[in-house]
Amino acid sequence: AYPRSVIILTGVLSGLFLAGIRLVVRWFREWLHVVSPSARRVLVVGAGNAGELLIRDMLSDGGAHYRPIGLVDDDPIKRRMKIHGVPVMGTIADIPGLARTLVAHEIIVAIPSASTSLKQRILAASEGCKVPIKTLPSVKQLLANPEALRQVRPMSLEDLLHREPIQMDRQELYPLLEGKRVLVTGAGGSIGSELCRQIARYHPTMLILFERYENGLFALDLELRAQYPKVTIVPAIGDVTVPERVAEVLQQTDPELVFHAAAHKHVPLMELNPKEAVRNNVFGTKTVAEASLANGVDRFVLISTDKAVNPTSIMGATKRLAEDLIQSLSHRGRTKYTVVRFGNVLGSNGSVVPFFADQIRRGGPVTVTHPEIKRFFMTIPEAVQLVLQASLLGQGGEVFVLDMGEQVKVVDLARNMIVLSGLVPDQDIQIVYSGLRLGEKLYEELFEETEQVEPTAHAKIRRAVNASVVQSNRLDPAIVHLEAAVSHGDDDELIRRLNEAVPTYAPMSPRSIEHTH
């Protein structure tokens, strides 16, 4: 028999031997990673659990394309710590110096729960580093799919909105949409297509895509059929300004809900094409809304804009008149008419974000109209969530407005996009000011002075209540005059008639624009 001490000593030595093998393997892997010529040197922001997992993944075979060179964290307890041999070397404020000293190729933010303000602070500290800034997926995405840790993505403007993203209870929307027939006008546009995608998730029996641009309609039709094979998708080519086609589609499909997203939205273009703006935004809305009433639609939702408040542009004035038309119809029948008003959406077709992105790709300059111009911004999914939520809240005649937080300076948006591209504003990419365009305001408003602001059941959605109810007997003569001006008058006559229909409309002259420079 062996002495007990020999058995114990053998066990201890075996454990040390196995641990030594594991250490040697880890050291060997790290050595291979260090000498890999393709490895990108990464400065990691955040020395918490996500940072530890990210570094471990980088040092494993699956993360062989990255080499963590250091961490930064504002927690004083973590100073001088090492995570898998990678030291915590400073705070967020130290990012510029460390990125230069360590020759970082990328900065990765490993804080899935980071607030918007923290992300903005990290971006501000990284300005001048000339390296791309990336981030991990959200906590929600990581919990749903742990493998998402490897899906490091570039930090986006959505991460930097001056407010926290709006969360809504999606389950309560099932009674509104499940098993229903739903029609969306302007289905091929940025808002319209996202409306279709989100509505399809709630299993309507039929989703009618009304759109005049056939290529966009074709692409959306293919996408929705592939993702939602149990939903009947009906692509309908048509123009909202053609009453016969609108009536035909509604009679054939018999929708229970109509979301009216079709509109001309470009301010400068509509200043040059006022008749088309009135045709589409006013008469198109009137056509679809009245056809919905005639066909017994349960709910009608108009997508509106903050530019309808105290409008200085033709586009804004036409959208304000469209709001008034919808409110005047709310007393005529069983259809519940609702208006949803919100600001700019990030990344929509023709918006400032893709415009800036294209200018940055070309090497600049990035053109901003005015150093003080501000806008409200939200993401397209948020805008659509608001529209759907408002549909549920609406009982008829309401104008719902999202609490969108603070307005964002457009020049700050441009600077952030340049930094996110790994470049330095005013050095690598110049920012130039081109001057306000006709119809463009320095800042937008969400409510008029005559509107009373009321809370709703949702903390982030408010209701704009006008002291005077919109009466159809006031609008009807104005609409008749507008129709005559579109058919036979010149642009000056049209603008005069539009001003009569929308008393808050204050057209801007080129002279008034010059005074804002």
Short mmCIF file of C-alpha atoms in Angstrom, two decimals:
data_model
loop_
_atom_site.label_atom_id
_atom_site.label_comp_id
_atom_site.label_asym_id
_atom_site.label_seq_id
_atom_site.Cartn_x
_atom_site.Cartn_y
_atom_site.Cartn_z
CA ALA A 1 0.00 0.00 0.00
CA TYR A 2 1.18 3.50 -0.79
CA PRO A 3 1.49 6.08 1.99
CA ARG A 4 -1.43 8.54 2.08
CA SER A 5 1.00 11.43 1.51
CA VAL A 6 2.04 9.94 -1.84
CA ILE A 7 -1.59 9.80 -3.03
CA ILE A 8 -2.20 13.41 -1.95
CA LEU A 9 1.06 14.60 -3.52
CA THR A 10 0.25 12.76 -6.77
CA GLY A 11 -3.14 14.50 -6.94
CA VAL A 12 -1.61 17.92 -6.30
CA LEU A 13 1.11 17.41 -8.92
CA SER A 14 -1.43 16.13 -11.47
CA GLY A 15 -3.61 19.21 -10.91
CA LEU A 16 -0.62 21.52 -11.28
CA PHE A 17 0.45 19.69 -14.43
CA LEU A 18 -2.99 20.05 -16.05
CA ALA A 19 -3.22 23.71 -15.03
CA GLY A 20 0.25 24.26 -16.45
CA ILE A 21 -0.77 22.75 -19.77
CA ARG A 22 -3.79 25.09 -19.92
CA LEU A 23 -1.60 28.10 -19.13
CA VAL A 24 0.93 27.11 -21.78
CA VAL A 25 -1.86 26.69 -24.35
CA ARG A 26 -3.30 30.11 -23.43
CA TRP A 27 0.16 31.76 -23.58
CA PHE A 28 0.82 30.07 -26.91
CA ARG A 29 -2.49 31.28 -28.32
CA GLU A 30 -1.79 34.83 -27.12
CA TRP A 31 1.72 34.66 -28.59
CA LEU A 32 0.29 33.55 -31.93
CA HIS A 33 -2.20 36.41 -31.76
CA VAL A 34 0.48 38.97 -30.95
CA VAL A 35 2.58 38.07 -33.95
CA SER A 36 -0.38 37.81 -36.33
CA PRO A 37 0.20 40.51 -38.97
CA SER A 38 -3.53 40.82 -39.69
CA ALA A 39 -4.58 41.42 -36.07
CA ARG A 40 -6.27 44.77 -35.51
CA ARG A 41 -5.20 46.58 -32.36
CA VAL A 42 -8.28 47.36 -30.27
CA LEU A 43 -8.75 49.74 -27.34
CA VAL A 44 -11.72 48.44 -25.32
CA VAL A 45 -13.99 50.85 -23.44
CA GLY A 46 -15.53 49.12 -20.42
CA ALA A 47 -13.87 46.67 -18.02
CA GLY A 48 -17.07 44.95 -16.90
CA ASN A 49 -18.49 41.55 -17.75
CA ALA A 50 -19.01 42.41 -21.41
CA GLY A 51 -15.45 43.70 -21.69
CA GLU A 52 -14.12 40.51 -20.14
CA LEU A 53 -16.16 38.33 -22.51
CA LEU A 54 -15.08 40.41 -25.50
CA ILE A 55 -11.39 40.14 -24.62
CA ARG A 56 -11.69 36.42 -23.96
CA ASP A 57 -13.32 36.02 -27.37
CA MET A 58 -10.60 38.07 -29.04
CA LEU A 59 -7.91 35.89 -27.50
CA SER A 60 -9.63 32.68 -28.55
CA ASP A 61 -9.40 31.06 -31.95
CA GLY A 62 -12.73 32.62 -32.92
CA GLY A 63 -11.47 36.15 -32.36
CA ALA A 64 -8.10 35.84 -34.07
CA HIS A 65 -8.56 39.02 -36.11
CA TYR A 66 -8.32 41.32 -33.09
CA ARG A 67 -5.70 42.06 -30.47
CA PRO A 68 -6.88 43.86 -27.32
CA ILE A 69 -4.15 46.34 -26.36
CA GLY A 70 -5.77 48.01 -23.37
CA LEU A 71 -8.94 48.95 -21.54
CA VAL A 72 -10.39 52.18 -20.21
CA ASP A 73 -13.02 52.45 -17.47
CA ASP A 74 -14.17 55.31 -15.26
CA ASP A 75 -14.60 53.02 -12.22
CA PRO A 76 -11.65 53.81 -9.87
CA ILE A 77 -11.83 50.29 -8.40
CA LYS A 78 -10.81 48.86 -11.77
CA ARG A 79 -7.69 50.99 -12.18
CA ARG A 80 -4.54 48.92 -12.73
CA MET A 81 -6.59 45.72 -13.09
CA LYS A 82 -5.71 43.19 -15.74
CA ILE A 83 -8.30 41.18 -17.64
CA HIS A 84 -6.77 38.13 -19.32
CA GLY A 85 -3.47 39.98 -19.26
CA VAL A 86 -4.88 43.18 -20.77
CA PRO A 87 -4.43 46.18 -18.44
CA VAL A 88 -6.97 48.88 -17.53
CA MET A 89 -4.89 51.91 -18.51
CA GLY A 90 -7.10 54.91 -17.81
CA THR A 91 -10.52 56.54 -18.08
CA ILE A 92 -12.70 57.65 -20.97
CA ALA A 93 -10.94 61.02 -20.88
CA ASP A 94 -7.65 59.22 -21.61
CA ILE A 95 -8.90 57.69 -24.89
CA PRO A 96 -7.14 60.16 -27.25
CA GLY A 97 -3.70 59.75 -25.67
CA LEU A 98 -3.97 55.99 -25.31
CA ALA A 99 -5.23 55.52 -28.88
CA ARG A 100 -2.16 57.38 -30.17
CA THR A 101 0.36 55.79 -27.79
CA LEU A 102 -0.89 52.24 -28.31
CA VAL A 103 -1.45 52.74 -32.06
CA ALA A 104 -5.07 51.59 -31.87
CA HIS A 105 -6.78 50.55 -35.08
CA GLU A 106 -10.28 50.49 -33.54
CA ILE A 107 -12.13 51.54 -30.41
CA ILE A 108 -14.83 49.12 -29.24
CA VAL A 109 -17.37 50.17 -26.61
CA ALA A 110 -18.06 47.07 -24.51
CA ILE A 111 -20.88 48.53 -22.39
CA PRO A 112 -24.17 47.11 -23.73
CA SER A 113 -26.20 49.05 -21.15
CA ALA A 114 -24.48 52.39 -21.86
CA SER A 115 -26.82 55.38 -21.75
CA THR A 116 -27.07 57.83 -24.61
CA SER A 117 -25.17 60.47 -22.63
CA LEU A 118 -22.32 58.04 -21.93
CA LYS A 119 -22.06 57.11 -25.62
CA GLN A 120 -21.97 60.80 -26.52
CA ARG A 121 -19.16 61.35 -24.00
CA ILE A 122 -17.17 58.44 -25.44
CA LEU A 123 -17.61 59.80 -28.96
CA ALA A 124 -16.56 63.31 -27.88
CA ALA A 125 -13.44 61.89 -26.22
CA SER A 126 -12.63 59.90 -29.37
CA GLU A 127 -12.74 62.91 -31.70
CA GLY A 128 -9.35 63.31 -33.30
CA CYS A 129 -8.30 59.67 -32.85
CA LYS A 130 -8.87 58.89 -36.54
CA VAL A 131 -10.02 55.34 -35.81
CA PRO A 132 -13.45 53.70 -36.28
CA ILE A 133 -15.63 53.44 -33.18
CA LYS A 134 -17.63 50.26 -32.75
CA THR A 135 -19.99 48.90 -30.13
CA LEU A 136 -21.49 45.66 -28.88
CA PRO A 137 -25.15 44.72 -29.43
CA SER A 138 -27.66 45.78 -26.78
CA VAL A 139 -28.27 43.85 -23.56
CA LYS A 140 -31.59 42.64 -24.99
CA GLN A 141 -29.85 41.26 -28.09
CA LEU A 142 -27.12 39.59 -26.02
CA LEU A 143 -29.66 37.91 -23.73
CA ALA A 144 -31.61 36.63 -26.73
CA ASN A 145 -28.46 35.41 -28.50
CA PRO A 146 -25.15 35.08 -26.60
CA GLU A 147 -23.37 34.59 -29.93
CA ALA A 148 -24.30 38.20 -30.73
CA LEU A 149 -21.23 39.18 -28.69
CA ARG A 150 -19.17 38.55 -31.82
CA GLN A 151 -21.41 40.82 -33.88
CA VAL A 152 -19.50 44.00 -33.13
CA ARG A 153 -20.96 46.80 -35.25
CA PRO A 154 -20.05 50.39 -36.03
CA MET A 155 -21.55 52.87 -33.59
CA SER A 156 -24.47 54.59 -35.31
CA LEU A 157 -26.31 57.88 -35.02
CA GLU A 158 -29.20 56.00 -33.42
CA ASP A 159 -26.85 55.30 -30.51
CA LEU A 160 -26.33 59.04 -30.07
CA LEU A 161 -29.88 60.41 -30.05
CA HIS A 162 -30.31 63.06 -27.36
CA ARG A 163 -32.82 60.89 -25.53
CA GLU A 164 -33.27 57.27 -24.63
CA PRO A 165 -35.09 55.14 -27.23
CA ILE A 166 -38.81 54.79 -26.67
CA GLN A 167 -40.04 51.42 -25.47
CA MET A 168 -43.61 50.40 -26.19
CA ASP A 169 -45.78 47.48 -25.19
CA ARG A 170 -46.03 45.60 -28.45
CA GLN A 171 -48.27 42.85 -27.09
CA GLU A 172 -51.22 45.20 -26.68
CA LEU A 173 -51.19 45.92 -30.42
CA TYR A 174 -52.29 42.39 -31.32
CA PRO A 175 -56.03 43.11 -30.85
CA LEU A 176 -55.64 46.11 -33.17
CA LEU A 177 -53.92 44.29 -36.05
CA GLU A 178 -54.19 40.51 -35.72
CA GLY A 179 -56.63 39.03 -38.21
CA LYS A 180 -57.39 42.45 -39.74
CA ARG A 181 -57.24 43.82 -43.27
CA VAL A 182 -54.80 46.76 -43.33
CA LEU A 183 -53.96 49.20 -46.13
CA VAL A 184 -50.84 51.40 -46.18
CA THR A 185 -50.46 54.22 -48.72
CA GLY A 186 -46.95 55.25 -49.68
CA ALA A 187 -45.95 51.68 -48.84
CA GLY A 188 -42.64 51.92 -50.70
CA GLY A 189 -41.35 54.91 -48.72
CA SER A 190 -39.21 54.92 -45.59
CA ILE A 191 -42.09 55.20 -43.12
CA GLY A 192 -44.59 53.27 -45.24
CA SER A 193 -42.34 50.25 -45.76
CA GLU A 194 -41.44 50.07 -42.06
CA LEU A 195 -45.14 50.31 -41.22
CA CYS A 196 -45.75 47.31 -43.46
CA ARG A 197 -42.93 45.32 -41.86
CA GLN A 198 -44.12 45.97 -38.32
CA ILE A 199 -47.81 45.44 -39.11
CA ALA A 200 -47.00 42.08 -40.75
CA ARG A 201 -45.52 40.85 -37.45
CA TYR A 202 -48.97 41.00 -35.88
CA HIS A 203 -50.45 38.53 -38.40
CA PRO A 204 -53.09 40.55 -40.26
CA THR A 205 -55.16 38.47 -42.67
CA MET A 206 -54.41 40.92 -45.48
CA LEU A 207 -51.85 43.70 -45.97
CA ILE A 208 -52.48 46.00 -48.94
CA LEU A 209 -49.42 47.90 -50.20
CA PHE A 210 -50.60 51.01 -52.08
CA GLU A 211 -47.70 52.65 -53.93
CA ARG A 212 -47.12 54.43 -57.25
CA TYR A 213 -43.41 53.56 -57.55
CA GLU A 214 -43.38 50.03 -58.98
CA ASN A 215 -39.76 49.12 -58.20
CA GLY A 216 -40.09 49.93 -54.51
CA LEU A 217 -43.42 48.10 -54.37
CA PHE A 218 -41.97 45.04 -56.10
CA ALA A 219 -39.04 44.81 -53.66
CA LEU A 220 -41.25 45.22 -50.58
CA ASP A 221 -43.74 42.67 -51.89
CA LEU A 222 -40.98 40.05 -52.31
CA GLU A 223 -39.55 40.81 -48.86
CA LEU A 224 -42.87 40.52 -47.02
CA ARG A 225 -43.98 37.37 -48.86
CA ALA A 226 -40.71 35.66 -47.92
CA GLN A 227 -40.86 36.65 -44.25
CA TYR A 228 -44.61 36.33 -43.65
CA PRO A 229 -45.95 33.55 -45.90
CA LYS A 230 -49.21 33.27 -43.92
CA VAL A 231 -50.14 36.92 -44.51
CA THR A 232 -51.96 37.73 -47.75
CA ILE A 233 -49.90 40.51 -49.35
CA VAL A 234 -51.69 42.61 -51.97
CA PRO A 235 -49.44 44.95 -53.98
CA ALA A 236 -51.55 47.74 -55.49
CA ILE A 237 -49.97 50.21 -57.89
CA GLY A 238 -51.79 53.50 -57.75
CA ASP A 239 -51.70 57.22 -57.07
CA VAL A 240 -53.56 58.73 -54.12
CA THR A 241 -54.52 61.70 -56.31
CA VAL A 242 -56.58 59.46 -58.62
CA PRO A 243 -59.97 58.98 -56.89
CA GLU A 244 -61.09 56.18 -59.23
CA ARG A 245 -58.06 54.01 -58.44
CA VAL A 246 -58.26 54.67 -54.70
CA ALA A 247 -61.96 53.76 -54.65
CA GLU A 248 -61.32 50.62 -56.72
CA VAL A 249 -58.62 49.31 -54.37
CA LEU A 250 -60.67 50.01 -51.23
CA GLN A 251 -63.77 48.35 -52.69
CA GLN A 252 -61.82 45.26 -53.77
CA THR A 253 -59.87 44.77 -50.52
CA ASP A 254 -62.29 46.21 -47.92
CA PRO A 255 -59.62 47.31 -45.39
CA GLU A 256 -60.47 47.82 -41.72
CA LEU A 257 -57.48 50.09 -41.04
CA VAL A 258 -55.83 52.64 -43.33
CA PHE A 259 -52.43 54.22 -42.65
CA HIS A 260 -51.88 57.21 -44.94
CA ALA A 261 -48.11 57.68 -45.35
CA ALA A 262 -48.09 58.86 -48.97
CA ALA A 263 -46.84 62.46 -49.17
CA HIS A 264 -44.33 64.81 -50.73
CA LYS A 265 -41.92 65.74 -47.94
CA HIS A 266 -38.95 67.63 -49.43
CA VAL A 267 -39.21 71.28 -48.43
CA PRO A 268 -37.05 72.88 -51.19
CA LEU A 269 -38.58 70.75 -53.97
CA MET A 270 -42.11 71.62 -52.91
CA GLU A 271 -41.24 75.33 -52.95
CA LEU A 272 -40.45 74.85 -56.64
CA ASN A 273 -43.49 72.63 -57.28
CA PRO A 274 -46.32 74.04 -55.15
CA LYS A 275 -49.17 72.68 -57.27
CA GLU A 276 -47.86 69.14 -57.00
CA ALA A 277 -47.47 69.58 -53.23
CA VAL A 278 -51.11 70.62 -52.92
CA ARG A 279 -52.32 67.85 -55.25
CA ASN A 280 -50.54 65.11 -53.34
CA ASN A 281 -50.52 66.26 -49.72
CA VAL A 282 -53.95 67.93 -49.61
CA PHE A 283 -56.13 66.40 -52.32
CA GLY A 284 -54.47 62.99 -52.05
CA THR A 285 -55.19 62.94 -48.32
CA LYS A 286 -58.76 64.10 -48.93
CA THR A 287 -59.31 61.39 -51.55
CA VAL A 288 -58.06 58.52 -49.37
CA ALA A 289 -59.80 59.81 -46.23
CA GLU A 290 -63.19 60.25 -47.92
CA ALA A 291 -62.91 56.87 -49.67
CA SER A 292 -62.17 55.31 -46.27
CA LEU A 293 -65.34 56.88 -44.88
CA ALA A 294 -67.40 55.69 -47.84
CA ASN A 295 -66.08 52.12 -47.47
CA GLY A 296 -66.67 51.87 -43.72
CA VAL A 297 -63.02 51.75 -42.64
CA ASP A 298 -62.75 51.45 -38.84
CA ARG A 299 -59.60 53.56 -38.33
CA PHE A 300 -57.71 56.04 -40.48
CA VAL A 301 -54.28 57.33 -39.39
CA LEU A 302 -52.55 60.28 -41.07
CA ILE A 303 -48.77 60.52 -40.85
CA SER A 304 -47.94 64.20 -40.27
CA THR A 305 -44.85 66.27 -39.48
CA ASP A 306 -43.60 68.93 -37.09
CA LYS A 307 -43.26 71.17 -40.15
CA ALA A 308 -47.06 71.51 -40.06
CA VAL A 309 -46.72 73.65 -36.91
CA ASN A 310 -46.51 77.37 -37.74
CA PRO A 311 -45.43 76.44 -41.27
CA THR A 312 -43.08 78.60 -43.31
CA SER A 313 -42.92 76.15 -46.23
CA ILE A 314 -45.43 74.95 -48.79
CA MET A 315 -44.82 71.38 -47.67
CA GLY A 316 -45.57 72.27 -44.04
CA ALA A 317 -48.68 74.26 -44.97
CA THR A 318 -50.08 71.40 -47.06
CA LYS A 319 -49.52 68.95 -44.21
CA ARG A 320 -51.23 71.33 -41.78
CA LEU A 321 -54.22 71.57 -44.10
CA ALA A 322 -54.22 67.77 -44.33
CA GLU A 323 -54.37 67.62 -40.52
CA ASP A 324 -57.36 69.99 -40.51
CA LEU A 325 -59.12 67.93 -43.18
CA ILE A 326 -58.75 64.76 -41.14
CA GLN A 327 -60.05 66.42 -37.98
CA SER A 328 -63.05 67.84 -39.84
CA LEU A 329 -63.98 64.35 -41.07
CA SER A 330 -63.92 62.83 -37.58
CA HIS A 331 -67.50 63.97 -36.95
CA ARG A 332 -69.04 62.65 -40.17
CA GLY A 333 -69.29 58.89 -39.65
CA ARG A 334 -68.09 55.78 -37.84
CA THR A 335 -64.48 55.97 -39.04
CA LYS A 336 -62.05 57.01 -36.29
CA TYR A 337 -59.62 59.55 -37.72
CA THR A 338 -56.26 60.13 -36.01
CA VAL A 339 -53.22 62.28 -36.80
CA VAL A 340 -49.68 61.40 -35.69
CA ARG A 341 -47.18 64.26 -35.75
CA PHE A 342 -43.42 63.75 -35.34
CA GLY A 343 -40.06 65.15 -36.42
CA ASN A 344 -37.31 63.98 -38.74
CA VAL A 345 -36.45 60.31 -38.99
CA LEU A 346 -32.84 59.16 -39.20
CA GLY A 347 -31.87 57.42 -42.41
CA SER A 348 -35.04 57.97 -44.40
CA ASN A 349 -34.80 58.28 -48.17
CA GLY A 350 -33.53 61.74 -49.09
CA SER A 351 -32.92 62.79 -45.49
CA VAL A 352 -29.84 64.56 -44.19
CA VAL A 353 -28.11 61.41 -42.89
CA PRO A 354 -27.57 59.58 -46.23
CA PHE A 355 -26.78 62.98 -47.77
CA PHE A 356 -23.99 63.58 -45.24
CA ALA A 357 -22.78 59.97 -45.53
CA ASP A 358 -22.38 60.36 -49.29
CA GLN A 359 -20.45 63.62 -48.85
CA ILE A 360 -18.13 61.98 -46.30
CA ARG A 361 -17.48 59.03 -48.64
CA ARG A 362 -16.51 61.51 -51.35
CA GLY A 363 -14.02 63.23 -49.04
CA GLY A 364 -16.18 66.26 -48.23
CA PRO A 365 -17.02 68.94 -47.73
CA VAL A 366 -20.16 68.31 -45.68
CA THR A 367 -22.69 71.07 -46.34
CA VAL A 368 -24.94 72.35 -43.55
CA THR A 369 -27.40 75.13 -44.30
CA HIS A 370 -26.84 77.14 -41.09
CA PRO A 371 -24.62 76.78 -37.97
CA GLU A 372 -27.64 77.16 -35.65
CA ILE A 373 -30.22 75.04 -37.47
CA LYS A 374 -31.81 72.41 -35.21
CA ARG A 375 -34.14 69.50 -35.74
CA PHE A 376 -35.99 66.84 -33.76
CA PHE A 377 -34.83 63.33 -34.66
CA MET A 378 -36.11 59.83 -34.08
CA THR A 379 -35.45 56.43 -35.61
CA ILE A 380 -37.75 55.00 -38.25
CA PRO A 381 -38.77 52.01 -36.03
CA GLU A 382 -39.64 54.44 -33.22
CA ALA A 383 -41.74 56.57 -35.55
CA VAL A 384 -43.66 53.51 -36.69
CA GLN A 385 -44.15 52.27 -33.13
CA LEU A 386 -45.65 55.67 -32.31
CA VAL A 387 -48.00 55.49 -35.28
CA LEU A 388 -49.23 52.05 -34.24
CA GLN A 389 -49.60 53.06 -30.61
CA ALA A 390 -51.53 56.18 -31.61
CA SER A 391 -53.84 54.00 -33.67
CA LEU A 392 -54.69 52.13 -30.50
CA LEU A 393 -55.15 55.27 -28.39
CA GLY A 394 -57.16 57.18 -30.98
CA GLN A 395 -60.90 57.49 -30.51
CA GLY A 396 -61.40 60.03 -33.29
CA GLY A 397 -60.20 63.54 -34.04
CA GLU A 398 -56.97 63.50 -32.03
CA VAL A 399 -53.53 64.80 -32.95
CA PHE A 400 -50.87 62.76 -31.15
CA VAL A 401 -47.31 64.03 -30.75
CA LEU A 402 -44.24 62.18 -29.51
CA ASP A 403 -42.17 63.62 -26.68
CA MET A 404 -38.98 63.76 -28.74
CA GLY A 405 -36.62 65.31 -26.20
CA GLU A 406 -34.29 68.12 -27.17
CA GLN A 407 -33.65 69.31 -30.70
CA VAL A 408 -30.27 68.40 -32.18
CA LYS A 409 -28.01 70.84 -34.00
CA VAL A 410 -27.58 69.56 -37.53
CA VAL A 411 -23.91 70.59 -37.49
CA ASP A 412 -23.39 68.37 -34.42
CA LEU A 413 -24.99 65.53 -36.36
CA ALA A 414 -22.51 66.15 -39.18
CA ARG A 415 -19.55 66.22 -36.79
CA ASN A 416 -20.66 62.96 -35.14
CA MET A 417 -20.95 61.24 -38.51
CA ILE A 418 -17.44 62.35 -39.45
CA VAL A 419 -16.00 61.08 -36.15
CA LEU A 420 -17.88 57.77 -36.47
CA SER A 421 -16.20 57.37 -39.86
CA GLY A 422 -12.79 57.53 -38.17
CA LEU A 423 -12.06 61.02 -39.48
CA VAL A 424 -11.52 64.43 -37.90
CA PRO A 425 -14.01 67.28 -38.54
CA ASP A 426 -12.47 70.44 -40.03
CA GLN A 427 -9.24 68.55 -40.80
CA ASP A 428 -10.01 65.43 -42.84
CA ILE A 429 -13.51 66.60 -43.74
CA GLN A 430 -14.48 70.27 -43.92
CA ILE A 431 -17.93 71.53 -42.87
CA VAL A 432 -19.28 74.44 -44.92
CA TYR A 433 -22.47 76.48 -44.55
CA SER A 434 -24.61 76.95 -47.65
CA GLY A 435 -27.38 79.18 -46.24
CA LEU A 436 -31.01 78.47 -45.36
CA ARG A 437 -33.14 77.30 -48.24
CA LEU A 438 -36.53 78.76 -49.11
CA GLY A 439 -39.16 77.51 -46.66
CA GLU A 440 -36.59 76.23 -44.17
CA LYS A 441 -36.77 77.24 -40.48
CA LEU A 442 -33.91 77.43 -37.98
CA TYR A 443 -35.84 75.24 -35.56
CA GLU A 444 -39.02 73.19 -35.53
CA GLU A 445 -41.97 73.16 -33.14
CA LEU A 446 -44.24 70.33 -32.05
CA PHE A 447 -47.20 72.40 -30.83
CA GLU A 448 -48.83 75.68 -31.78
CA GLU A 449 -49.63 78.33 -29.17
CA THR A 450 -53.34 77.70 -29.62
CA GLU A 451 -52.92 73.98 -28.89
CA GLN A 452 -53.27 72.65 -25.37
CA VAL A 453 -50.89 69.82 -24.50
CA GLU A 454 -52.47 66.86 -22.72
CA PRO A 455 -50.90 63.60 -21.49
CA THR A 456 -52.09 60.21 -22.72
CA ALA A 457 -51.93 56.67 -21.38
CA HIS A 458 -48.41 56.44 -22.81
CA ALA A 459 -45.73 58.47 -21.03
CA LYS A 460 -44.01 59.48 -24.27
CA ILE A 461 -47.08 60.36 -26.32
CA ARG A 462 -48.96 63.63 -25.85
CA ARG A 463 -52.12 65.00 -27.36
CA ALA A 464 -52.43 68.40 -29.04
CA VAL A 465 -55.89 69.82 -28.42
CA ASN A 466 -57.00 72.85 -30.41
CA ALA A 467 -59.41 75.20 -28.66
CA SER A 468 -61.43 75.65 -31.85
CA VAL A 469 -62.86 72.55 -33.51
CA VAL A 470 -62.09 72.34 -37.22
CA GLN A 471 -65.38 72.71 -39.09
CA SER A 472 -65.86 71.44 -42.62
CA ASN A 473 -67.92 74.52 -43.52
CA ARG A 474 -64.76 76.61 -43.03
CA LEU A 475 -62.54 74.25 -45.00
CA ASP A 476 -64.88 73.48 -47.91
CA PRO A 477 -64.68 76.95 -49.55
CA ALA A 478 -60.90 77.02 -49.05
CA ILE A 479 -60.58 73.63 -50.75
CA VAL A 480 -62.69 74.82 -53.69
CA HIS A 481 -60.46 77.90 -54.11
CA LEU A 482 -57.34 75.72 -53.91
CA GLU A 483 -58.69 73.34 -56.55
CA ALA A 484 -59.30 76.27 -58.88
CA ALA A 485 -55.81 77.66 -58.23
CA VAL A 486 -54.21 74.28 -58.96
CA SER A 487 -56.19 73.90 -62.18
CA HIS A 488 -56.08 77.43 -63.57
CA GLY A 489 -54.08 79.80 -61.37
CA ASP A 490 -50.42 80.66 -61.12
CA ASP A 491 -48.14 79.83 -58.18
CA ASP A 492 -48.69 83.20 -56.46
CA GLU A 493 -52.45 82.68 -56.53
CA LEU A 494 -52.00 79.16 -55.16
CA ILE A 495 -49.84 80.37 -52.26
CA ARG A 496 -52.36 83.12 -51.46
CA ARG A 497 -55.19 80.58 -51.34
CA LEU A 498 -53.07 78.20 -49.25
CA ASN A 499 -52.41 81.04 -46.81
CA GLU A 500 -56.16 81.67 -46.54
CA ALA A 501 -56.76 77.99 -45.76
CA VAL A 502 -53.88 77.85 -43.24
CA PRO A 503 -53.77 81.21 -41.38
CA THR A 504 -50.60 80.22 -39.48
CA TYR A 505 -48.71 79.75 -42.75
CA ALA A 506 -46.03 82.46 -43.07
CA PRO A 507 -44.25 82.06 -46.43
CA MET A 508 -40.57 82.95 -46.32
CA SER A 509 -39.14 85.33 -48.88
CA PRO A 510 -35.52 85.21 -50.08
CA ARG A 511 -34.98 88.51 -48.23
CA SER A 512 -36.08 87.03 -44.89
CA ILE A 513 -33.64 84.16 -45.40
CA GLU A 514 -30.74 86.57 -45.93
CA HIS A 515 -31.41 88.15 -42.53
CA THR A 516 -30.83 84.80 -40.79
CA HIS A 517 -27.24 84.49 -42.06
#
